Amino acid sequence: MGSMRATDTDRIPPHPEVAAVTLQQVLDALVDPVRRSIVTQLADATADIRCGDFDLPVSKSTATHHFRILREAGLIRQHYAGTSRMNTLRRSEVDAVFPGLLDALVNADRAAAVSR
Amino acid sequence: MGSMRATDTDRIPPHPEVAAVTLQQVLDALVDPVRRSIVTQLADATADIRCGDFDLPVSKSTATHHFRILREAGLIRQHYAGTSRMNTLRRSEVDAVFPGLLDALVNADRAAAVSR
DNA sequence: GTCAAAGCTTGACGGCCATCGTACTTCCGG
DNA sequence: CCGGAAGTACGATGGCCGTCAAGCTTTGAC
C-alpha cells in the first residue's frame, strides 16, 4: 500500500466516556504521585502540554505508561501535533461525573507544595 | 505486678493529628475498596460502629489491618467500649485539612452503589 | 475462677504495579 | 532522502500490599 498520512484517530487509542469509568479506576489513577503531578501541572496550565514538557522524575517509557493510565481513566485527552502528543485535562467532563473530586485533590496537592 | 485496669489510651495506639498526615497517606488509605466501604458506612451512620458490625468481605485479621491504616491516616477515631472497639469518622477534622475530599468520595461511592 | 467473645500480632504467601532498558515507529527538518 | 526527535511497545525485575491462618491478650458474663 502507498504511504498514508495517519490521522489523530489512528495514532491515539480511543478515549473512554467519563461516565463509563468507575471511581475505583479514577482513584487507582490518582493515587500515584507521578500521575497526580501530571494532573496538577495540567490544572495549573493555561494551554495543552506536550508529553515531553512535563517535569517528571521517571524515564520516558514510564511516563508513557502513566499517560496511558490517565487517558484510560478518562482524566486526560490526548491528540497529536506533529510528533508531539498534547495533553489536556478533561476537567468539565470529570467534574460532571465526580463532582468536587478534582478540585479537592488539586487544591490539596497545591497546599502540600506550599507547606513543603 | 498486680492487675491494672487498662485505660483506653493504653489499649489504642495514638491517633495522629490530621494536619500531620500527607495527602498521599490519605489517598493510599482511600484507594482500597474495603477501606472506602468502611468510611462510607461510617459516613452514613448516625452513631459509632463496632469493628465487628461492619459489613466487610474479608477475614477478621484483614479487617484489623484496614482499621489500622485508616486510623494512621487520620480518617477514623477508635475507642474501646468493653471488649468492643468503636469507630468514628473524623469528618470535621479531615474536612478542615482536605476540604471537599471526603464529600466527593463518599458521594461518588453512593452514586456508584445506586447505579450498580 | 472459668470461658467465650472481640480483636490484635505475627509470619507467610501471592499478585499486582511502577520502573527501566531496548528496540521499534512515525513524523518533521534540512 | 536521511537523520534525529518524540513516543510507544515489550519483556524483565523488584518491591510493596492485601489476604489469611494460627496463636495470644484482654475483657465481660455467669
XYZ file of C-alpha atoms (C1' of nucleotides) in Angstrom:
292
model
C 0.000 0.000 0.000
C 1.181 3.543 -0.609
C 2.099 5.862 2.208
C -0.973 7.131 4.017
C -0.958 10.057 6.357
C -2.116 8.840 9.750
C -4.960 10.687 11.357
C -5.110 11.547 15.033
C -7.680 8.849 15.473
C -5.341 6.280 14.025
C -2.438 7.132 16.251
C -4.231 7.670 19.540
C -6.120 4.853 21.228
C -9.757 5.648 21.986
C -10.750 7.782 24.950
C -13.468 6.365 27.205
C -16.577 8.225 28.191
C -16.030 9.524 31.703
C -19.442 8.206 32.683
C -18.233 4.707 31.850
C -15.273 4.983 34.196
C -15.513 3.694 37.751
C -14.499 5.614 40.833
C -12.072 2.819 41.564
C -10.355 3.383 38.234
C -10.076 7.115 38.860
C -8.625 6.583 42.313
C -6.194 3.954 41.076
C -5.035 6.560 38.599
C -4.787 9.440 41.058
C -3.136 7.590 43.912
C 0.184 7.584 42.110
C 2.196 10.745 42.873
C 3.671 10.954 39.378
C 0.243 10.818 37.772
C -1.150 13.291 40.283
C 1.709 15.600 39.388
C 0.711 15.377 35.729
C -2.870 16.275 36.587
C -1.787 19.159 38.788
C 0.522 20.573 36.122
C -2.346 20.375 33.644
C -4.727 22.042 36.071
C -2.290 24.904 36.568
C -1.608 25.345 32.864
C -3.455 27.628 30.506
C -2.755 25.529 27.411
C -2.155 21.921 26.463
C 1.160 20.422 27.478
C 3.375 18.202 25.397
C 4.292 14.824 26.938
C 7.969 15.674 26.961
C 7.447 19.060 28.572
C 6.190 17.755 31.889
C 8.507 17.855 34.844
C 8.619 14.191 35.824
C 11.137 12.121 37.787
C 10.804 8.976 35.668
C 12.049 7.606 32.381
C 10.300 8.238 29.091
C 8.784 4.787 28.853
C 7.461 5.019 32.394
C 5.930 8.388 31.586
C 4.162 6.854 28.605
C 2.733 4.249 30.952
C 1.385 6.942 33.292
C -0.204 8.892 30.431
C -1.975 5.770 29.329
C -3.406 5.098 32.782
C -4.676 8.674 32.965
C -6.199 8.523 29.493
C -7.949 5.219 30.200
C -9.280 6.648 33.447
C -10.933 9.449 31.464
C -8.846 12.123 33.139
C -6.869 13.459 30.187
C -7.418 13.836 26.470
C -4.569 13.344 24.024
C -4.088 14.431 20.434
C -1.111 14.711 18.121
C 0.538 17.871 16.889
C 3.346 16.787 14.618
C 5.453 14.294 16.514
C 4.303 15.711 19.804
C 1.466 14.275 21.799
C -0.503 17.017 23.512
C -2.412 16.556 26.759
C -5.495 18.271 28.136
C -7.291 17.822 31.410
C -10.905 16.702 30.862
C -11.994 18.925 33.679
C -15.641 19.656 32.960
C -16.396 16.083 31.980
C -14.774 14.685 35.097
C -16.462 17.291 37.267
C -19.824 16.268 35.890
C -19.373 12.644 36.914
C -17.270 13.085 40.060
C -18.242 16.482 41.460
C -15.631 18.132 43.618
C -13.094 15.345 43.338
C -10.577 17.055 41.078
C -10.883 20.329 42.928
C -10.263 18.681 46.265
C -7.230 16.783 45.029
C -5.628 19.601 43.081
C -6.107 22.016 45.945
C -4.696 19.549 48.447
C -1.694 18.989 46.228
C -1.156 22.717 45.889
C -1.380 23.184 49.645
C 1.165 20.417 50.175
C 3.509 22.042 47.683
C 3.312 25.335 49.571
C 3.954 23.950 53.046
C 6.768 21.785 51.779
C 2.665 -6.609 89.285
C -0.966 -6.552 90.291
C -3.670 -6.484 87.677
C -4.201 -2.992 86.398
C -7.252 -1.910 84.505
C -6.128 -0.724 81.130
C -7.305 2.673 80.011
C -8.458 3.490 76.510
C -5.175 5.237 75.938
C -3.283 2.122 76.863
C -5.154 -0.138 74.539
C -5.442 2.076 71.491
C -2.371 3.254 69.641
C -2.125 7.022 69.303
C -4.132 8.927 66.714
C -2.200 11.353 64.539
C -3.152 14.963 64.052
C -4.863 15.204 60.685
C -2.692 18.198 59.874
C 0.359 15.938 60.175
C -0.985 13.463 57.627
C 0.005 13.732 53.985
C -2.395 13.667 51.080
C -0.504 10.650 49.812
C -1.250 8.793 53.017
C -4.945 9.663 52.819
C -5.171 8.533 49.208
C -3.277 5.339 49.913
C -5.879 4.678 52.581
C -8.905 5.530 50.465
C -7.884 3.746 47.277
C -8.693 0.377 48.786
C -12.353 -0.529 48.240
C -12.681 -2.282 51.593
C -11.411 0.757 53.454
C -13.567 3.070 51.375
C -16.533 0.900 52.299
C -15.695 1.361 55.973
C -15.569 5.115 55.538
C -18.833 5.157 53.609
C -20.613 3.072 56.218
C -19.357 5.461 58.891
C -20.474 8.469 56.887
C -23.947 7.016 56.529
C -24.217 6.048 60.193
C -25.660 8.199 62.960
C -23.580 6.590 65.704
C -20.243 4.889 66.156
C -19.874 1.418 64.697
C -18.211 -1.568 66.316
C -15.421 -3.195 64.299
C -17.296 -6.477 64.103
C -20.507 -4.826 62.951
C -19.207 -3.627 59.626
C -20.265 -5.456 56.513
C -16.905 -6.488 55.082
C -15.849 -9.258 52.685
C -12.562 -10.067 54.452
C -11.327 -12.010 57.442
C -11.104 -10.508 60.903
C -7.347 -10.071 60.821
C -7.513 -8.355 57.462
C -10.197 -6.039 58.812
C -7.919 -5.162 61.724
C -5.247 -4.259 59.195
C -7.622 -1.937 57.330
C -8.766 -0.204 60.507
C -5.169 0.471 61.393
C -4.439 2.047 58.015
C -7.494 4.284 58.358
C -6.575 5.297 61.905
C -2.983 6.114 60.975
C -4.260 8.155 58.040
C -6.261 10.280 60.484
C -9.561 9.248 58.941
C -11.162 7.400 61.849
C -11.023 7.618 65.611
C -11.159 4.492 67.740
C -12.022 3.933 71.396
C -12.934 0.951 73.469
C -16.328 0.128 74.940
C -15.842 -3.108 76.825
C -14.258 -5.603 74.501
C -15.591 -3.762 71.511
C -13.598 -1.232 69.576
C -15.778 1.602 68.363
C -15.096 3.655 65.248
C -15.953 7.226 64.341
C -15.297 9.195 61.215
C -13.140 12.247 61.933
C -15.186 14.240 59.498
C -14.744 17.832 60.634
C -11.032 17.422 61.224
C -10.441 15.846 57.835
C -12.621 18.447 56.145
C -10.539 21.202 57.692
C -7.312 19.863 56.202
C -8.623 18.334 52.960
C -11.687 20.396 52.056
C -14.222 18.603 49.900
C -12.271 15.398 49.605
C -14.414 13.233 51.846
C -17.632 14.632 50.441
C -16.544 13.966 46.874
C -15.515 10.413 47.615
C -18.489 9.442 49.732
C -20.906 10.918 47.225
C -19.192 9.167 44.337
C -19.342 5.896 46.217
C -23.018 6.395 46.930
C -23.725 7.178 43.281
C -21.879 4.033 42.236
C -23.905 1.981 44.690
C -27.146 3.308 43.232
C -26.333 2.729 39.570
C -24.999 -0.732 40.328
C -12.463 -18.667 88.624
C -13.523 -20.023 84.161
C -14.990 -19.448 79.460
C -16.359 -17.309 75.413
C -16.249 -13.077 72.686
C -13.639 -9.407 70.381
C -9.783 -8.088 68.410
C -4.585 -7.788 67.794
C 0.003 -9.751 66.261
C 2.926 -12.252 63.566
C 4.549 -14.653 59.701
C 3.909 -16.418 55.101
C 2.249 -16.111 50.570
C 0.615 -14.317 46.063
C -0.324 -10.952 42.890
C -0.123 -6.607 41.052
C 2.282 -2.463 39.568
C 5.879 1.079 38.935
C 10.207 1.168 36.873
C 13.665 0.643 33.390
C 16.356 -0.549 29.032
C 15.997 -1.759 24.451
C 14.028 -1.905 20.113
C 10.633 -0.059 17.054
C 7.515 3.506 14.650
C 6.306 7.905 12.926
C 6.993 12.316 11.670
C 9.487 16.758 10.676
C 13.723 19.472 9.137
C 17.468 20.290 6.144
C 16.301 11.215 1.278
C 18.151 10.731 5.599
C 18.937 11.589 10.441
C 17.097 12.941 14.658
C 13.357 13.853 17.708
C 9.139 12.242 20.133
C 6.800 8.476 21.854
C 5.232 3.678 22.025
C 5.666 -1.375 22.762
C 7.578 -5.089 25.008
C 9.604 -8.013 28.325
C 12.008 -8.367 32.888
C 12.508 -7.175 37.552
C 11.772 -5.737 42.230
C 9.075 -4.196 45.879
C 5.008 -3.385 48.182
C 0.439 -4.652 49.890
C -3.833 -7.203 50.634
C -5.014 -11.614 52.333
C -5.281 -15.358 55.525
C -4.498 -18.770 59.461
C -2.901 -19.527 63.955
C -1.965 -18.042 68.400
C -2.281 -14.558 72.031
C -4.481 -10.875 75.171
C -7.975 -8.564 77.310
C -12.480 -8.143 78.891
C -17.108 -9.190 80.483
C -20.532 -12.734 81.872
C -22.055 -16.465 84.585
